[in-house]
Amino acid sequence: MTKDDLARAREWLAEAQSVTVLTGAGVSAESGIATFRGPGGVWEKVNPMELASSEGFRRDPRKVWAWYNARRRQLLEARPNPGHYALVELEKRVPCFGLITQNVDRLHQAAGSRNVVELHGNIWEVRCTGCGRLEDRTGVELPDEPHCDHCGAWLRPNVVWFGEELPSGAWRLAEEWTRRADVFLVVGTSAEVWPAAGLIYLAKDAGAKIIEINPEDTAATKVVDLALRGPSGQILPQIVPA
Ligand code: BV8
Ligand code: ZN
């Protein structure tokens, strides 16, 4: 990555009418939140299909809640990093902006991002597996085995697990924001989880200029127009147009 690459990215963003961003776990790495894949990723120690799937939850809800409660506790100490704040600035400076995230940590909202779509739900709300009641438990420690006050069934995190459909409203909005983008920023995602990763190819087909921000190559690198190799907390603040 050269200084011209950064200048080119800044120029594309300055000229853009519509910018859409797709973020993954990497954008929260500099807030101390482990990514899923890659070195030190949380998946290295556990099997995602076990913990982030409804079969895994049915088989052993205690084990799944131990993992989610550990992640919630870690998030209580986490703060947005300069990458999150740079995206808040970018939203203020482009006429039309949309932020699509695969993350469930809500650090984008904590930093002040407004137009946010959560493709995979969020870790703070809980949903009852019995009566479907949805409750916001942001910042609250949950018991090891959370059950519904109303019907006694197990509660679950309000996230999208493997094998589960994405919320239809969120997906429709994500597709719309992707199709309208002049510039599509792909930040901190390995581009391996579908259908989220498919948005990158949709942006390409719709004629957007694609900028990838990631220390490493990803499954989508072959289709991006400009790859900025480095941590998003350092790169994003450098490409927000003045
Ligand atoms: C569905 C929420 C079906 C919970 C998550 C075979 C081929 C293709 C697809 C499939 C397949 N087999 C199965 C599927 C479908 C499956 C899928 O995609 N599997 C993958 C693994 C192959 N998808 C699904 O099941 C989806 N549902 O398809 O439904 C269906 C259809 C119709 C009807 C009924 C059902 C549901 C997917 C959602 C799963 N939920 N999480 C939770 O978080 O606990 S996925 C999980 O992975 C997270 O949401 C995470 O965000 C997401 C993607 O990971 P990334 O965000 O990319 O993070 P990752 O660690 O992978 O990468 C981090 C990147 O950051 C790296 O590139 C690293 O280099 C970079 N980085 C590191 N540091 C930094 C950095 N970047 C910038 N700065 C830094 N400092
Ligand atoms: Zn209930």
GROMACS .gro file of C-alpha atoms and ligand atoms in nm:
model
  323
    1MET     CA    1   0.000   0.000   0.000
    2THR     CA    2   0.148   0.336  -0.099
    3LYS     CA    3   0.067   0.696  -0.015
    4ASP     CA    4  -0.092   0.726  -0.362
    5ASP     CA    5  -0.325   0.438  -0.277
    6LEU     CA    6  -0.446   0.632   0.027
    7ALA     CA    7  -0.476   0.949  -0.183
    8ARG     CA    8  -0.670   0.760  -0.450
    9ALA     CA    9  -0.909   0.616  -0.190
   10ARG     CA   10  -0.961   0.961  -0.037
   11GLU     CA   11  -1.028   1.107  -0.382
   12TRP     CA   12  -1.283   0.836  -0.472
   13LEU     CA   13  -1.462   0.899  -0.143
   14ALA     CA   14  -1.453   1.279  -0.194
   15GLU     CA   15  -1.616   1.242  -0.538
   16ALA     CA   16  -1.869   0.978  -0.435
   17GLN     CA   17  -2.239   1.063  -0.413
   18SER     CA   18  -2.319   0.735  -0.241
   19VAL     CA   19  -2.087   0.528  -0.017
   20THR     CA   20  -2.178   0.193   0.135
   21VAL     CA   21  -1.956   0.011   0.384
   22LEU     CA   22  -1.953  -0.360   0.473
   23THR     CA   23  -1.771  -0.437   0.799
   24GLY     CA   24  -1.670  -0.760   0.969
   25ALA     CA   25  -1.498  -0.860   1.292
   26GLY     CA   26  -1.169  -0.699   1.185
   27VAL     CA   27  -1.304  -0.348   1.239
   28SER     CA   28  -1.343  -0.430   1.611
   29ALA     CA   29  -1.002  -0.601   1.644
   30GLU     CA   30  -0.836  -0.276   1.760
   31SER     CA   31  -1.105  -0.249   2.028
   32GLY     CA   32  -0.963  -0.573   2.169
   33ILE     CA   33  -1.238  -0.800   2.033
   34ALA     CA   34  -1.101  -1.127   1.889
   35THR     CA   35  -1.186  -1.197   1.526
   36PHE     CA   36  -1.336  -1.532   1.426
   37ARG     CA   37  -1.080  -1.656   1.175
   38GLY     CA   38  -0.716  -1.572   1.137
   39PRO     CA   39  -0.442  -1.585   1.401
   40GLY     CA   40  -0.578  -1.587   1.757
   41GLY     CA   41  -0.930  -1.599   1.616
   42VAL     CA   42  -1.189  -1.723   1.860
   43TRP     CA   43  -1.284  -2.003   1.619
   44GLU     CA   44  -0.935  -2.156   1.665
   45LYS     CA   45  -1.033  -2.273   2.013
   46VAL     CA   46  -1.398  -2.356   1.952
   47ASN     CA   47  -1.596  -2.501   1.666
   48PRO     CA   48  -1.822  -2.227   1.527
   49MET     CA   49  -2.073  -2.477   1.394
   50GLU     CA   50  -2.114  -2.595   1.753
   51LEU     CA   51  -2.149  -2.259   1.924
   52ALA     CA   52  -2.299  -2.034   1.656
   53SER     CA   53  -2.572  -2.272   1.536
   54SER     CA   54  -2.922  -2.367   1.653
   55GLU     CA   55  -2.829  -2.738   1.663
   56GLY     CA   56  -2.538  -2.648   1.893
   57PHE     CA   57  -2.774  -2.452   2.114
   58ARG     CA   58  -3.031  -2.731   2.125
   59ARG     CA   59  -2.757  -2.981   2.208
   60ASP     CA   60  -2.590  -2.777   2.481
   61PRO     CA   61  -2.747  -2.437   2.562
   62ARG     CA   62  -2.523  -2.399   2.870
   63LYS     CA   63  -2.206  -2.424   2.661
   64VAL     CA   64  -2.337  -2.175   2.403
   65TRP     CA   65  -2.439  -1.929   2.676
   66ALA     CA   66  -2.098  -1.964   2.846
   67TRP     CA   67  -1.940  -1.849   2.517
   68TYR     CA   68  -2.185  -1.565   2.458
   69ASN     CA   69  -2.168  -1.447   2.820
   70ALA     CA   70  -1.787  -1.441   2.794
   71ARG     CA   71  -1.811  -1.231   2.477
   72ARG     CA   72  -2.067  -0.997   2.643
   73ARG     CA   73  -1.842  -0.952   2.946
   74GLN     CA   74  -1.547  -0.871   2.716
   75LEU     CA   75  -1.764  -0.617   2.530
   76LEU     CA   76  -1.850  -0.437   2.856
   77GLU     CA   77  -1.486  -0.316   2.860
   78ALA     CA   78  -1.461  -0.255   2.485
   79ARG     CA   79  -1.472   0.092   2.331
   80PRO     CA   80  -1.500   0.197   1.965
   81ASN     CA   81  -1.159   0.251   1.800
   82PRO     CA   82  -1.045   0.522   1.552
   83GLY     CA   83  -1.175   0.307   1.266
   84HIS     CA   84  -1.531   0.317   1.404
   85TYR     CA   85  -1.506   0.694   1.455
   86ALA     CA   86  -1.367   0.751   1.105
   87LEU     CA   87  -1.679   0.582   0.964
   88VAL     CA   88  -1.894   0.821   1.170
   89GLU     CA   89  -1.705   1.113   1.011
   90LEU     CA   90  -1.742   0.962   0.665
   91GLU     CA   91  -2.120   0.934   0.716
   92LYS     CA   92  -2.131   1.309   0.785
   93ARG     CA   93  -1.932   1.396   0.474
   94VAL     CA   94  -2.096   1.199   0.194
   95PRO     CA   95  -2.442   1.279   0.058
   96CYS     CA   96  -2.568   0.922   0.081
   97PHE     CA   97  -2.420   0.669   0.326
   98GLY     CA   98  -2.505   0.321   0.452
   99LEU     CA   99  -2.312   0.096   0.693
  100ILE     CA  100  -2.381  -0.279   0.672
  101THR     CA  101  -2.220  -0.480   0.949
  102GLN     CA  102  -2.180  -0.854   1.016
  103ASN     CA  103  -2.075  -0.767   1.370
  104VAL     CA  104  -2.303  -0.816   1.667
  105ASP     CA  105  -2.106  -0.590   1.908
  106ARG     CA  106  -2.289  -0.258   1.830
  107LEU     CA  107  -1.958  -0.066   1.850
  108HIS     CA  108  -2.055   0.121   1.531
  109GLN     CA  109  -2.367   0.256   1.704
  110ALA     CA  110  -2.167   0.331   2.021
  111ALA     CA  111  -1.928   0.544   1.809
  112GLY     CA  112  -2.222   0.737   1.661
  113SER     CA  113  -2.291   0.571   1.324
  114ARG     CA  114  -2.656   0.632   1.231
  115ASN     CA  115  -2.745   0.445   0.911
  116VAL     CA  116  -2.654   0.094   1.026
  117VAL     CA  117  -2.792  -0.243   0.918
  118GLU     CA  118  -2.703  -0.547   1.133
  119LEU     CA  119  -2.701  -0.854   0.907
  120HIS     CA  120  -2.633  -1.101   1.189
  121GLY     CA  121  -2.832  -0.948   1.474
  122ASN     CA  122  -2.673  -0.830   1.796
  123ILE     CA  123  -2.532  -0.984   2.113
  124TRP     CA  124  -2.711  -0.749   2.358
  125GLU     CA  125  -3.073  -0.839   2.291
  126VAL     CA  126  -3.215  -1.175   2.401
  127ARG     CA  127  -3.509  -1.360   2.246
  128CYS     CA  128  -3.726  -1.621   2.415
  129THR     CA  129  -3.723  -1.962   2.238
  130GLY     CA  130  -4.073  -2.021   2.376
  131CYS     CA  131  -4.289  -1.710   2.349
  132GLY     CA  132  -4.056  -1.515   2.119
  133ARG     CA  133  -4.041  -1.213   2.351
  134LEU     CA  134  -3.748  -0.984   2.262
  135GLU     CA  135  -3.570  -0.796   2.540
  136ASP     CA  136  -3.279  -0.553   2.538
  137ARG     CA  137  -3.015  -0.663   2.789
  138THR     CA  138  -2.748  -0.418   2.684
  139GLY     CA  139  -2.460  -0.399   2.935
  140VAL     CA  140  -2.636  -0.640   3.171
  141GLU     CA  141  -2.468  -0.957   3.303
  142LEU     CA  142  -2.698  -1.251   3.232
  143PRO     CA  143  -2.723  -1.569   3.444
  144ASP     CA  144  -2.538  -1.876   3.315
  145GLU     CA  145  -2.869  -2.030   3.208
  146PRO     CA  146  -3.107  -1.744   3.117
  147HIS     CA  147  -3.477  -1.836   3.109
  148CYS     CA  148  -3.783  -1.630   3.021
  149ASP     CA  149  -3.964  -1.459   3.313
  150HIS     CA  150  -4.293  -1.510   3.134
  151CYS     CA  151  -4.291  -1.864   3.002
  152GLY     CA  152  -3.978  -2.019   3.154
  153ALA     CA  153  -3.826  -2.127   2.820
  154TRP     CA  154  -3.457  -2.079   2.738
  155LEU     CA  155  -3.357  -1.732   2.617
  156ARG     CA  156  -3.115  -1.709   2.323
  157PRO     CA  157  -2.893  -1.428   2.193
  158ASN     CA  158  -3.073  -1.229   1.921
  159VAL     CA  159  -2.805  -1.317   1.665
  160VAL     CA  160  -2.825  -1.505   1.332
  161TRP     CA  161  -2.665  -1.849   1.368
  162PHE     CA  162  -2.523  -2.065   1.087
  163GLY     CA  163  -2.808  -2.227   0.898
  164GLU     CA  164  -3.049  -1.950   1.001
  165GLU     CA  165  -3.193  -1.695   0.764
  166LEU     CA  166  -3.086  -1.333   0.793
  167PRO     CA  167  -3.356  -1.086   0.903
  168SER     CA  168  -3.544  -1.016   0.577
  169GLY     CA  169  -3.573  -0.640   0.637
  170ALA     CA  170  -3.201  -0.607   0.704
  171TRP     CA  171  -3.111  -0.811   0.396
  172ARG     CA  172  -3.338  -0.607   0.168
  173LEU     CA  173  -3.190  -0.281   0.295
  174ALA     CA  174  -2.835  -0.417   0.258
  175GLU     CA  175  -2.902  -0.511  -0.105
  176GLU     CA  176  -3.053  -0.167  -0.176
  177TRP     CA  177  -2.760   0.018  -0.017
  178THR     CA  178  -2.515  -0.204  -0.207
  179ARG     CA  179  -2.681  -0.146  -0.546
  180ARG     CA  180  -2.683   0.234  -0.505
  181ALA     CA  181  -2.317   0.270  -0.402
  182ASP     CA  182  -2.058   0.454  -0.618
  183VAL     CA  183  -1.790   0.340  -0.371
  184PHE     CA  184  -1.820   0.018  -0.166
  185LEU     CA  185  -1.578  -0.011   0.129
  186VAL     CA  186  -1.510  -0.366   0.256
  187VAL     CA  187  -1.350  -0.341   0.599
  188GLY     CA  188  -1.221  -0.619   0.825
  189THR     CA  189  -1.399  -0.917   0.678
  190SER     CA  190  -1.259  -1.246   0.548
  191ALA     CA  191  -1.551  -1.246   0.300
  192GLU     CA  192  -1.616  -1.614   0.374
  193VAL     CA  193  -1.959  -1.597   0.536
  194TRP     CA  194  -2.257  -1.590   0.301
  195PRO     CA  195  -2.487  -1.433   0.201
  196ALA     CA  196  -2.306  -1.126   0.350
  197ALA     CA  197  -1.998  -1.181   0.134
  198GLY     CA  198  -2.222  -1.189  -0.174
  199LEU     CA  199  -2.283  -0.814  -0.130
  200ILE     CA  200  -1.926  -0.749  -0.248
  201TYR     CA  201  -1.994  -0.922  -0.581
  202LEU     CA  202  -2.332  -0.746  -0.606
  203ALA     CA  203  -2.154  -0.410  -0.561
  204LYS     CA  204  -1.906  -0.509  -0.833
  205ASP     CA  205  -2.184  -0.604  -1.075
  206ALA     CA  206  -2.363  -0.276  -0.997
  207GLY     CA  207  -2.052  -0.084  -1.104
  208ALA     CA  208  -1.924   0.039  -0.768
  209LYS     CA  209  -1.554   0.105  -0.710
  210ILE     CA  210  -1.453  -0.142  -0.437
  211ILE     CA  211  -1.192  -0.058  -0.172
  212GLU     CA  212  -1.081  -0.337   0.065
  213ILE     CA  213  -0.923  -0.249   0.401
  214ASN     CA  214  -0.759  -0.551   0.565
  215PRO     CA  215  -0.407  -0.646   0.676
  216GLU     CA  216  -0.439  -0.960   0.461
  217ASP     CA  217  -0.582  -1.082   0.131
  218THR     CA  218  -0.933  -1.223   0.152
  219ALA     CA  219  -1.167  -1.437  -0.054
  220ALA     CA  220  -1.287  -1.118  -0.226
  221THR     CA  221  -0.950  -0.954  -0.298
  222LYS     CA  222  -0.964  -1.071  -0.660
  223VAL     CA  223  -1.264  -0.846  -0.730
  224VAL     CA  224  -1.164  -0.530  -0.542
  225ASP     CA  225  -1.035  -0.222  -0.725
  226LEU     CA  226  -0.806  -0.099  -0.449
  227ALA     CA  227  -0.667  -0.306  -0.160
  228LEU     CA  228  -0.536  -0.104   0.138
  229ARG     CA  229  -0.326  -0.349   0.341
  230GLY     CA  230  -0.322  -0.259   0.710
  231PRO     CA  231  -0.536  -0.221   1.023
  232SER     CA  232  -0.862  -0.033   0.971
  233GLY     CA  233  -0.807   0.175   1.287
  234GLN     CA  234  -0.501   0.328   1.118
  235ILE     CA  235  -0.619   0.337   0.754
  236LEU     CA  236  -0.978   0.462   0.782
  237PRO     CA  237  -0.887   0.796   0.951
  238GLN     CA  238  -0.643   0.861   0.663
  239ILE     CA  239  -0.897   0.824   0.382
  240VAL     CA  240  -1.193   1.022   0.516
  241PRO     CA  241  -1.213   1.323   0.279
  242ALA     CA  242  -1.151   1.666   0.437
  243BV8     C1  243  -2.771  -1.898   0.575
  243BV8     C2  244  -2.341  -1.422   1.427
  243BV8     C3  245  -2.921  -2.055   0.497
  243BV8     C4  246  -2.335  -1.483   1.560
  243BV8     C5  247  -2.241  -1.534   1.238
  243BV8     C6  248  -2.075  -2.329   0.180
  243BV8     C7  249  -2.048  -2.225   0.094
  243BV8     C8  250  -2.107  -2.101   0.111
  243BV8     C9  251  -2.198  -2.080   0.216
  243BV8    C10  252  -2.223  -2.184   0.302
  243BV8    C11  253  -2.164  -2.307   0.285
  243BV8     N1  254  -2.208  -2.388   0.384
  243BV8    C12  255  -2.294  -2.320   0.464
  243BV8    C13  256  -2.306  -2.194   0.412
  243BV8    C14  257  -2.389  -2.087   0.464
  243BV8    C15  258  -2.324  -2.024   0.586
  243BV8    C16  259  -2.184  -1.982   0.556
  243BV8     O1  260  -2.162  -1.881   0.493
  243BV8     N2  261  -2.085  -2.061   0.602
  243BV8    C17  262  -1.947  -2.024   0.577
  243BV8    C18  263  -1.864  -2.047   0.703
  243BV8    C19  264  -1.896  -2.107   0.460
  243BV8     N3  265  -2.405  -1.907   0.612
  243BV8    C20  266  -2.512  -1.917   0.692
  243BV8     O2  267  -2.542  -2.018   0.751
  243BV8    C21  268  -2.598  -1.794   0.700
  243BV8     N4  269  -2.733  -1.834   0.686
  243BV8     O3  270  -2.702  -1.912   0.478
  243BV8     O4  271  -2.895  -1.947   0.586
  243BV8    C22  272  -3.063  -2.052   0.474
  243BV8    C23  273  -3.111  -2.003   0.353
  243BV8    C24  274  -3.244  -2.007   0.332
  243BV8    C25  275  -3.330  -2.056   0.430
  243BV8    C26  276  -3.279  -2.101   0.553
  243BV8    C27  277  -3.145  -2.098   0.576
  243BV8    C28  278  -2.585  -1.728   0.836
  243BV8    C29  279  -2.448  -1.670   0.851
  243BV8    C30  280  -2.441  -1.588   0.980
  243BV8    C31  281  -2.372  -1.669   1.084
  243BV8     N5  282  -2.354  -1.586   1.203
  243BV8     N6  283  -2.228  -1.467   1.351
  243BV8    C32  284  -2.211  -1.441   1.635
  243BV8     O5  285  -2.140  -1.348   1.592
  243BV8     O6  286  -2.188  -1.503   1.737
  243BV8     S1  287  -2.106  -1.546   1.137
  243BV8    C33  288  -1.967  -1.476   1.201
  243BV8     O7  289  -1.875  -1.468   1.090
  243BV8    C34  290  -1.976  -1.332   1.249
  243BV8     O8  291  -2.101  -1.271   1.225
  243BV8    C35  292  -1.871  -1.264   1.166
  243BV8     O9  293  -1.893  -1.131   1.151
  243BV8    C36  294  -1.891  -1.338   1.041
  243BV8    C37  295  -1.800  -1.317   0.930
  243BV8    O10  296  -1.670  -1.322   0.978
  243BV8     P1  297  -1.584  -1.187   0.959
  243BV8    O11  298  -1.663  -1.076   1.013
  243BV8    O12  299  -1.537  -1.179   0.820
  243BV8    O13  300  -1.467  -1.213   1.059
  243BV8     P2  301  -1.342  -1.308   1.035
  243BV8    O14  302  -1.283  -1.338   1.169
  243BV8    O15  303  -1.381  -1.421   0.945
  243BV8    O16  304  -1.239  -1.218   0.952
  243BV8    C38  305  -1.182  -1.107   1.017
  243BV8    C39  306  -1.106  -1.032   0.910
  243BV8    O17  307  -1.054  -0.913   0.971
  243BV8    C40  308  -0.988  -1.108   0.855
  243BV8    O18  309  -0.987  -1.097   0.714
  243BV8    C41  310  -0.867  -1.037   0.916
  243BV8    O19  311  -0.757  -1.034   0.825
  243BV8    C42  312  -0.920  -0.897   0.931
  243BV8     N7  313  -0.857  -0.815   1.035
  243BV8    C43  314  -0.791  -0.856   1.147
  243BV8     N8  315  -0.749  -0.745   1.217
  243BV8    C44  316  -0.789  -0.637   1.145
  243BV8    C45  317  -0.858  -0.680   1.031
  243BV8     N9  318  -0.911  -0.596   0.941
  243BV8    C46  319  -0.894  -0.464   0.963
  243BV8    N10  320  -0.830  -0.413   1.071
  243BV8    C47  321  -0.776  -0.496   1.163
  243BV8    N11  322  -0.711  -0.447   1.270
  244ZN      ZN  323  -4.098  -1.675   2.694
   0.00000   0.00000   0.00000
